[in-house]
Short mmCIF file of C-alpha atoms (C1' of nucleotides) in Angstrom, two decimals:
data_model
loop_
_atom_site.label_atom_id
_atom_site.label_comp_id
_atom_site.label_asym_id
_atom_site.label_seq_id
_atom_site.Cartn_x
_atom_site.Cartn_y
_atom_site.Cartn_z
CA MET B 8 198.96 31.64 65.62
CA VAL B 9 197.17 30.21 68.47
CA GLU B 10 199.59 31.92 71.04
CA ARG B 11 200.07 35.38 69.72
CA GLY B 12 196.36 35.46 68.77
CA LEU B 13 196.64 35.08 73.31
CA ASP B 14 199.33 37.55 73.57
CA GLY B 15 196.90 39.85 72.23
CA PHE B 16 194.19 38.63 74.14
CA PHE B 17 196.02 38.88 77.85
CA GLU B 18 196.95 42.35 76.54
CA VAL B 19 194.32 43.97 75.96
CA PHE B 20 193.20 42.49 79.05
CA LEU B 21 195.86 44.31 80.92
CA ARG B 22 195.09 47.36 79.20
CA LYS B 23 191.42 47.69 79.67
CA LYS B 24 190.46 49.60 82.03
CA SER B 25 188.29 47.83 85.18
CA ALA B 26 185.78 48.71 86.08
CA PHE B 27 186.62 47.75 89.76
CA PHE B 28 188.55 49.25 92.31
CA ASP B 29 187.91 46.69 94.82
CA LYS B 30 185.91 44.00 94.18
CA LYS B 31 186.40 43.15 98.36
CA ALA B 32 183.93 45.65 98.92
CA LEU B 33 181.24 44.26 96.98
CA GLN B 34 181.28 40.81 98.68
CA SER B 35 179.58 38.79 101.38
CA SER B 36 182.63 38.28 103.73
CA TYR B 37 184.08 42.39 103.70
CA ILE B 38 184.32 43.69 107.63
CA PRO B 39 183.31 47.86 106.11
CA GLU B 40 184.63 50.20 108.70
CA THR B 41 181.38 51.33 110.07
CA ILE B 42 177.68 49.67 109.59
CA PRO B 43 175.05 51.86 109.14
CA HIS B 44 171.82 51.20 110.51
CA ARG B 45 173.45 48.47 113.31
CA GLU B 46 174.13 51.36 115.38
CA GLU B 47 171.73 49.73 117.84
CA GLN B 48 172.86 46.17 118.11
CA ILE B 49 176.41 46.14 117.71
CA LYS B 50 176.32 48.74 121.31
CA GLN B 51 174.02 46.23 123.10
CA ILE B 52 176.38 43.16 121.76
CA ALA B 53 179.45 45.45 122.82
CA ASN B 54 177.42 45.85 126.30
CA ILE B 55 176.65 41.99 126.48
CA LEU B 56 180.06 40.98 125.78
CA ALA B 57 182.11 43.41 127.49
CA PRO B 58 182.66 41.70 130.95
CA SER B 59 184.41 39.02 129.07
CA LEU B 60 187.52 41.54 129.00
CA LYS B 61 187.40 41.23 132.97
CA GLY B 62 187.44 37.72 132.90
CA ASP B 63 184.41 37.35 133.73
CA LYS B 64 181.37 35.27 131.48
CA THR B 65 178.87 37.02 129.68
CA SER B 66 175.32 35.94 128.93
CA ASN B 67 174.30 33.84 126.28
CA ILE B 68 173.12 35.68 123.06
CA LEU B 69 170.73 34.91 119.92
CA LEU B 70 170.49 37.49 117.07
CA TYR B 71 167.97 37.10 115.04
CA GLY B 72 167.30 38.28 111.76
CA LYS B 73 166.27 37.14 108.28
CA THR B 74 168.81 37.15 105.24
CA GLY B 75 170.67 39.68 104.82
CA THR B 76 170.08 42.12 107.77
CA GLY B 77 173.39 42.09 109.03
CA LYS B 78 173.59 39.52 111.99
CA THR B 79 176.91 37.20 110.66
CA LEU B 80 178.84 40.92 109.63
CA THR B 81 177.32 43.32 112.77
CA ILE B 82 178.66 40.06 115.27
CA LYS B 83 182.16 39.33 113.10
CA TYR B 84 182.71 43.18 113.57
CA THR B 85 181.94 43.59 117.59
CA THR B 86 184.07 40.76 118.51
CA LYS B 87 187.09 42.04 116.18
CA LYS B 88 187.10 44.89 117.89
CA LEU B 89 186.78 43.24 121.09
CA MET B 90 189.37 40.98 119.91
CA GLU B 91 191.97 44.54 119.49
CA VAL B 92 191.12 45.30 122.82
CA ALA B 93 191.73 42.33 124.71
CA GLU B 94 195.20 41.55 122.23
CA ARG B 95 196.32 44.77 123.12
CA GLU B 96 195.79 44.44 127.00
CA ASN B 97 197.16 40.78 126.51
CA ILE B 98 193.68 39.53 128.41
CA PRO B 99 192.93 35.50 127.53
CA LEU B 100 189.95 35.71 124.77
CA LYS B 101 189.28 33.34 122.19
CA ILE B 102 186.52 34.19 119.79
CA LEU B 103 185.62 30.79 117.63
CA TYR B 104 183.02 31.47 114.75
CA ILE B 105 180.86 28.00 113.45
CA ASN B 106 178.95 28.15 110.17
CA CYS B 107 176.91 24.96 111.00
CA LYS B 108 175.41 25.49 107.58
CA LEU B 109 178.59 24.43 105.61
CA LYS B 110 177.82 21.60 104.22
CA ARG B 111 180.24 18.60 105.40
CA SER B 112 182.15 20.12 108.08
CA THR B 113 180.01 21.73 110.82
CA ASP B 114 176.15 20.32 110.90
CA THR B 115 176.50 17.72 113.10
CA GLU B 116 176.70 17.02 116.09
CA TYR B 117 180.63 15.36 116.13
CA ARG B 118 182.09 17.32 113.12
CA LEU B 119 180.32 20.34 115.87
CA ILE B 120 182.66 19.85 118.74
CA ALA B 121 185.77 18.51 116.48
CA GLN B 122 185.62 21.67 115.06
CA LEU B 123 185.71 23.71 117.89
CA ALA B 124 188.01 21.14 119.49
CA ARG B 125 190.31 22.20 116.20
CA GLU B 126 190.01 25.24 116.59
CA LEU B 127 190.98 25.18 120.37
CA GLY B 128 194.31 23.05 119.19
CA LYS B 129 193.31 20.10 118.82
CA ALA B 130 193.89 17.63 115.80
CA ILE B 131 190.47 15.88 115.39
CA PRO B 132 190.08 13.01 112.57
CA PRO B 133 187.23 13.86 110.39
CA THR B 134 185.98 10.73 111.86
CA GLY B 135 185.77 7.35 113.23
CA LEU B 136 185.89 8.40 117.37
CA PRO B 137 183.07 7.71 118.90
CA THR B 138 181.20 11.45 119.99
CA GLU B 139 182.21 11.20 123.52
CA GLU B 140 186.06 10.91 122.68
CA VAL B 141 185.47 14.34 120.84
CA TYR B 142 183.68 15.53 123.42
CA ARG B 143 186.91 14.36 125.75
CA ALA B 144 189.03 16.11 123.75
CA PHE B 145 187.60 19.30 123.67
CA PHE B 146 186.81 19.47 127.30
CA LYS B 147 190.61 18.84 127.64
CA ALA B 148 191.51 21.77 125.41
CA LEU B 149 188.98 24.20 127.36
CA GLY B 150 190.26 23.34 130.88
CA ARG B 151 194.14 23.76 129.71
CA GLN B 152 193.73 27.12 128.79
CA LYS B 153 192.24 29.51 131.46
CA GLN B 154 190.15 32.05 129.72
CA ASN B 155 187.08 33.14 128.25
CA HIS B 156 185.66 31.59 124.95
CA ILE B 157 183.14 33.22 123.27
CA ILE B 158 181.10 30.61 120.50
CA ILE B 159 179.35 31.94 117.67
CA LEU B 160 177.34 29.59 115.94
CA ASP B 161 175.70 30.66 112.58
CA GLU B 162 172.99 29.35 111.48
CA ILE B 163 172.07 27.85 114.75
CA ASP B 164 169.07 26.55 113.59
CA GLN B 165 170.71 24.76 110.36
CA LEU B 166 172.39 23.10 113.45
CA VAL B 167 169.30 22.36 115.40
CA SER B 168 167.11 20.77 112.82
CA LYS B 169 170.15 18.12 110.97
CA ALA B 170 171.36 17.36 114.81
CA GLY B 171 169.17 18.13 117.32
CA ASP B 172 170.16 20.06 120.18
CA ASN B 173 171.96 17.94 121.85
CA ALA B 174 175.22 19.74 121.72
CA LEU B 175 173.75 22.87 122.67
CA TYR B 176 172.71 21.33 125.89
CA ASN B 177 176.59 19.67 126.45
CA LEU B 178 178.08 23.59 125.47
CA THR B 179 175.94 25.47 127.48
CA ARG B 180 175.86 23.23 130.94
CA ILE B 181 179.90 23.29 130.60
CA ASN B 182 180.49 26.10 133.01
CA GLU B 183 180.18 24.53 136.03
CA ASP B 184 183.13 21.58 135.37
CA THR B 185 185.70 23.00 133.93
CA GLU B 186 188.06 26.62 134.26
CA SER B 187 187.48 27.96 131.79
CA GLN B 188 184.14 30.33 130.66
CA ILE B 189 181.96 29.91 127.41
CA SER B 190 179.62 32.18 126.31
CA LEU B 191 177.61 31.56 123.28
CA VAL B 192 176.35 33.57 120.44
CA GLY B 193 173.93 31.80 118.05
CA ILE B 194 172.98 33.34 115.28
CA SER B 195 169.27 32.30 113.40
CA ASN B 196 167.18 33.03 110.09
CA ASP B 197 164.13 31.61 112.43
CA ILE B 198 162.57 33.11 114.91
CA MET B 199 160.44 30.47 115.68
CA PHE B 200 163.84 28.01 115.75
CA VAL B 201 163.92 27.58 119.60
CA ASP B 202 160.45 26.48 119.81
CA ASN B 203 161.67 22.61 119.14
CA LEU B 204 164.42 23.23 121.88
CA ASP B 205 164.78 21.37 124.73
CA PRO B 206 163.77 24.22 127.40
CA ARG B 207 166.58 24.49 129.85
CA VAL B 208 168.09 25.27 126.47
CA ARG B 209 166.94 27.56 125.18
CA SER B 210 166.36 29.90 128.37
CA SER B 211 170.01 29.53 128.82
CA LEU B 212 170.62 30.47 125.18
CA SER B 213 168.43 33.51 124.75
CA GLU B 214 169.81 35.17 127.91
CA GLU B 215 170.00 38.48 125.46
CA GLU B 216 168.40 38.37 122.14
CA ILE B 217 168.13 41.07 119.75
CA VAL B 218 166.48 41.35 116.79
CA PHE B 219 167.62 42.52 113.62
CA PRO B 220 164.86 44.36 111.37
CA PRO B 221 164.45 43.86 107.44
CA TYR B 222 166.72 47.16 106.01
CA ASN B 223 164.28 49.18 104.05
CA ALA B 224 165.14 50.43 100.44
CA VAL B 225 166.68 54.00 101.66
CA GLN B 226 168.88 52.04 103.94
CA ILE B 227 169.83 49.80 101.42
CA GLN B 228 170.93 52.59 99.36
CA ALA B 229 172.63 53.92 102.26
CA ILE B 230 174.95 50.67 102.34
CA LEU B 231 175.12 50.55 98.72
CA ARG B 232 176.43 53.43 98.69
CA GLN B 233 179.35 52.94 101.16
CA ARG B 234 180.52 50.11 99.02
CA ALA B 235 180.82 51.64 95.81
CA GLU B 236 182.77 54.31 96.37
CA GLN B 237 184.89 51.49 97.59
CA ALA B 238 184.47 49.57 94.84
CA PHE B 239 184.67 51.81 92.23
CA ASN B 240 186.34 53.53 90.57
CA LYS B 241 184.71 57.11 90.48
CA ASP B 242 181.95 58.20 87.83
CA VAL B 243 181.23 54.53 86.01
CA LEU B 244 178.40 54.11 88.35
CA GLY B 245 175.71 55.09 86.13
CA ASN B 246 172.46 56.88 87.21
CA GLY B 247 169.75 54.93 89.73
CA VAL B 248 172.33 51.89 89.37
CA VAL B 249 171.87 52.11 93.37
CA GLU B 250 168.26 52.62 93.12
CA LYS B 251 167.84 49.72 91.76
CA CYS B 252 169.84 47.69 93.02
CA ALA B 253 168.40 48.60 96.72
CA ALA B 254 164.73 48.52 95.12
CA TYR B 255 164.88 44.72 94.03
CA ALA B 256 166.55 43.42 96.79
CA ALA B 257 163.66 45.72 99.16
CA ARG B 258 160.88 44.40 97.17
CA ASP B 259 160.84 40.89 98.53
CA HIS B 260 162.38 41.59 102.69
CA GLY B 261 165.19 44.00 103.27
CA ASP B 262 168.12 41.55 102.10
CA ALA B 263 171.40 44.04 101.81
CA ARG B 264 173.34 40.87 100.67
CA ARG B 265 171.31 40.62 97.57
CA ALA B 266 171.66 43.82 96.46
CA LEU B 267 175.44 43.80 97.79
CA GLU B 268 175.35 40.96 95.38
CA LEU B 269 173.37 42.69 92.63
CA LEU B 270 174.91 45.30 92.72
CA ARG B 271 178.51 43.33 91.84
CA VAL B 272 177.62 41.37 89.31
CA ALA B 273 175.76 44.56 87.49
CA GLY B 274 179.71 45.45 87.39
CA GLU B 275 181.13 42.30 86.02
CA ILE B 276 178.96 42.41 83.39
CA ALA B 277 179.60 45.94 82.22
CA GLY B 278 183.07 44.62 83.35
CA ARG B 279 183.29 41.92 81.05
CA LYS B 280 181.57 44.01 78.23
CA SER B 281 183.60 46.87 78.11
CA ALA B 282 181.23 48.80 78.60
CA ASP B 283 182.58 52.40 80.62
CA LYS B 284 179.06 52.73 82.73
CA ILE B 285 177.40 50.61 84.78
CA THR B 286 173.21 51.45 83.98
CA THR B 287 170.82 50.09 85.09
CA GLU B 288 170.23 47.92 82.22
CA PHE B 289 172.78 45.79 83.99
CA VAL B 290 171.55 45.38 87.02
CA ASP B 291 168.87 43.52 85.09
CA GLU B 292 171.06 41.58 83.15
CA ALA B 293 172.52 40.71 86.61
CA GLU B 294 169.30 39.81 88.52
CA GLN B 295 168.56 36.98 85.92
CA LYS B 296 171.66 35.94 85.35
CA ILE B 297 171.66 35.45 89.00
CA ASP B 298 168.69 33.65 89.04
CA ARG B 299 169.60 31.72 86.33
CA ASP B 300 173.00 30.74 87.61
CA ARG B 301 170.93 29.75 91.08
CA ILE B 302 169.19 27.21 89.07
CA ILE B 303 171.74 25.49 86.85
CA ASP B 304 174.66 25.28 90.00
CA ALA B 305 171.65 23.92 91.56
CA VAL B 306 170.51 21.45 88.65
CA VAL B 307 174.43 20.86 87.96
CA THR B 308 175.50 19.40 91.58
CA GLN B 309 172.14 17.09 91.94
CA PRO B 310 173.62 13.77 91.43
CA LYS B 311 171.80 10.77 89.00
CA GLN B 312 168.89 9.94 90.73
CA TYR B 313 167.82 13.67 91.35
CA HIS B 314 168.41 14.22 88.08
CA LEU B 315 166.13 11.10 86.56
CA VAL B 316 163.55 12.15 88.63
CA LEU B 317 163.95 15.81 87.63
CA TYR B 318 164.21 14.73 84.36
CA SER B 319 161.24 12.88 84.57
CA ILE B 320 159.37 16.41 85.66
CA ILE B 321 160.15 17.75 82.60
CA SER B 322 159.49 15.13 80.35
CA LEU B 323 155.65 15.69 81.50
CA ARG B 324 155.35 19.13 81.13
CA PRO B 325 154.72 19.62 77.23
CA GLY B 326 151.54 20.48 76.46
CA ARG B 327 149.50 19.92 79.90
CA LYS B 328 146.92 21.39 80.92
CA GLY B 329 147.26 20.64 84.71
CA ASN B 330 149.76 19.60 86.61
CA ILE B 331 152.00 16.43 87.25
CA PHE B 332 151.34 14.54 90.39
CA THR B 333 153.79 12.50 92.33
CA GLY B 334 152.46 8.70 90.60
CA GLU B 335 153.15 9.99 87.04
CA VAL B 336 156.10 11.23 87.69
CA TYR B 337 157.93 7.87 89.56
CA GLU B 338 155.56 5.56 87.18
CA LEU B 339 157.68 7.07 84.48
CA TYR B 340 161.40 7.46 86.58
CA LYS B 341 160.54 3.58 86.96
CA SER B 342 160.47 3.22 82.98
CA LEU B 343 164.16 5.38 82.46
CA CYS B 344 165.60 3.18 85.31
CA GLY B 345 165.07 0.40 83.38
CA LYS B 346 166.13 2.04 80.42
CA THR B 347 169.43 3.15 81.61
CA GLY B 348 170.11 0.28 84.07
CA THR B 349 170.26 2.05 87.12
CA SER B 350 168.78 1.09 90.39
CA VAL B 351 164.60 2.19 91.09
CA LEU B 352 164.12 4.19 94.21
CA THR B 353 161.04 3.13 96.49
CA GLN B 354 157.76 5.98 95.95
CA ARG B 355 158.85 7.11 99.90
CA ARG B 356 162.42 8.00 98.59
CA ILE B 357 161.59 9.38 95.13
CA SER B 358 158.64 11.95 97.41
CA ASP B 359 161.83 12.99 99.40
CA ILE B 360 163.71 13.85 96.21
CA ILE B 361 160.26 16.29 95.13
CA SER B 362 160.58 18.25 98.20
CA GLU B 363 163.82 18.83 98.33
CA PHE B 364 163.47 20.33 94.57
CA ASP B 365 160.71 22.43 95.94
CA MET B 366 163.04 23.62 98.75
CA ILE B 367 165.35 24.33 96.53
CA GLY B 368 163.54 25.89 94.34
CA ILE B 369 163.44 24.17 91.21
CA VAL B 370 159.94 22.84 90.86
CA ASN B 371 156.48 23.72 92.93
CA ALA B 372 154.99 20.98 94.39
CA LYS B 373 151.94 21.35 96.69
CA VAL B 374 149.93 18.82 97.97
CA ILE B 375 146.70 19.35 97.26
CA SER B 376 143.38 16.88 97.10
CA LYS B 377 142.08 14.81 94.37
CA GLY B 378 138.87 13.58 96.10
CA ARG B 379 138.01 10.46 95.64
CA TYR B 380 141.16 10.07 93.38
CA GLY B 381 143.00 10.51 96.26
CA ARG B 382 145.60 12.99 97.58
CA THR B 383 148.99 13.71 95.80
CA ARG B 384 151.40 16.88 94.95
CA GLU B 385 150.68 18.95 92.50
CA ILE B 386 153.94 19.23 90.69
CA SER B 387 155.16 22.26 88.10
CA LEU B 388 158.85 23.43 87.34
CA GLU B 389 159.94 26.95 88.50
CA ILE B 390 162.95 26.82 85.36
CA PRO B 391 163.02 29.48 83.25
CA GLU B 392 161.90 28.28 79.45
CA GLU B 393 165.03 30.04 77.94
CA ILE B 394 167.23 28.01 80.54
CA LEU B 395 165.23 24.66 79.84
CA PRO B 396 167.23 23.09 76.98
CA ARG B 397 170.22 23.36 78.73
CA VAL B 398 168.43 22.28 81.78
CA LYS B 399 167.71 19.41 79.50
CA ALA B 400 171.19 18.93 77.99
CA ILE B 401 172.70 18.86 81.27
CA LEU B 402 170.27 16.20 83.03
CA GLU B 403 170.63 13.85 79.55
CA ASP B 404 174.11 14.06 79.48
CA THR B 405 173.60 12.47 83.20
CA ILE B 406 171.61 9.71 82.10
CA ARG B 407 172.52 8.22 79.29
CA VAL B 408 175.41 6.74 80.87
"C1'" DC Y 12 127.11 12.92 105.46
"C1'" DC Y 13 129.77 9.17 104.92
"C1'" DT Y 14 133.61 6.83 102.19
"C1'" DC Y 15 137.79 5.63 100.57
"C1'" DC Y 16 141.29 6.78 97.22
"C1'" DA Y 17 146.52 7.57 96.44
"C1'" DC Y 18 149.42 9.04 98.27
"C1'" DC Y 19 151.95 12.50 102.67
"C1'" DG Y 20 155.42 12.20 105.83
"C1'" DG Y 21 157.52 9.99 110.54
"C1'" DA Y 22 159.89 7.01 112.72
"C1'" DA Y 23 162.75 3.80 112.89
"C1'" DA Y 24 166.51 0.73 111.19
"C1'" DG Y 25 169.79 -1.37 107.29
"C1'" DC Y 26 173.49 -0.93 104.37
"C1'" DC Y 27 177.60 1.36 103.12
"C1'" DG Y 28 181.56 3.61 102.85
"C1'" DG Y 29 184.79 6.35 105.32
"C1'" DG Y 30 187.12 6.63 108.83
"C1'" DT Y 31 189.72 5.02 114.16
"C1'" DC Y 32 192.47 2.30 117.54
"C1'" DA Y 33 195.09 -1.73 120.25
"C1'" DT X 11 192.99 -7.16 111.55
"C1'" DG X 12 188.48 -7.15 113.56
"C1'" DA X 13 185.72 -4.55 116.75
"C1'" DC X 14 183.33 0.04 116.55
"C1'" DC X 15 182.18 4.42 115.50
"C1'" DC X 16 179.70 8.15 112.39
"C1'" DG X 17 177.11 10.09 108.80
"C1'" DG X 18 174.57 10.45 103.97
"C1'" DC X 19 171.32 7.57 101.68
"C1'" DT X 20 167.44 4.29 101.33
"C1'" DT X 21 163.88 0.99 103.03
"C1'" DT X 22 160.56 -0.95 105.91
"C1'" DC X 23 156.53 0.45 108.11
"C1'" DC X 24 151.91 2.24 108.92
"C1'" DG X 25 149.32 5.67 111.25
"C1'" DG X 26 147.36 10.16 108.49
"C1'" DT X 27 144.27 13.05 105.43
"C1'" DG X 28 141.12 16.25 102.44
"C1'" DG X 29 137.49 15.68 99.68
"C1'" DA X 30 135.11 14.67 95.47
"C1'" DG X 31 131.41 11.00 94.76
"C1'" DG X 32 128.12 8.22 96.50
#
DNA sequence: CCTCCACCGGAAAGCCGGGTCA
DNA sequence: TGACCCGGCTTTCCGGTGGAGG
């Protein structure tokens, strides 16, 4: 019975024509053959990196620009082309791409250097060794091969804010005592991040700076059209869909990644509903879905203590004219801990947890002064009403143990 | 204009679990 | 096995501080 029904399901699934032709083209890892509106940046990067083909050291570069302005894509595209030539001509050149934001993999000094060493073929344990030791292994791996290395550090601002600039300092000085050359390419969302860098690191790192301005709506449309052509079958894209995605993405700042995600999710929704066309309504749905998924996901992945704090905030919310303050949250949190038999954290820590909620956007917490009655954070929920019950259920689930 | 509340938020240190190495 | 190392989480300590109310 059941099996037969399932067979039917798969059959229908198989027959159903998919709105997608090549979903890859809408994913952020996809590197298209041309990159619209980044010709200038590509040319600059190419100029700077070209000497590496002749075995010369190239200047270090910093790439700036907000999220979704094509920094990562552009550098990957350019270095890919560079690498193709190097391989064809048998030129020793190595390109290491590191995303410093990847949690638990490259967000500390130890892990960054360990990862670099690994890319050069050295096995480094994930922990246990003194950092010194890891550096030695990395240097050795470098020196052994007489060749140029281009090290791309994506989200370099994250690295600096979490791990400091020690690693960068050491990396920028390597060229002094090793056979092989290394050039650094830093990618950052934050233009100001160089300010808290050691001056020596700063000057060395930013020998060249390239800025990626936000795309405007028209440019994003061009990008979407290019990708959509690859991704979708003919005629499934309804009128105004591209425009709408572009408009949404351009609203705050020209984030092409967001636009592509909108388009992809809209397509997925259309596909799931077996619609034969992607219409602008699906774009609206996609926007909501992305938003909600983000929040749900953010909540689910939090540990128990965080759930207790969030639950306290939610419980304090109903029927409040004003907002919620840290002190009240802490009081409720404490009693909740008592009821559930959880160890109680200090208010200092809870304060930090609330800040973290603020940062990921499920709560809004502003420091205000109540004058005579002290200074505190004014907290309000940022979770849409529609998914609040679901969030609450998730929280209750983990709390009652 | 001064006070003083109820926290904020930086710095440093401790604890713990995961690991290496000889 | 014991000495050491790293990193995440937490506590401890403590110097601020915006502004209502005196």
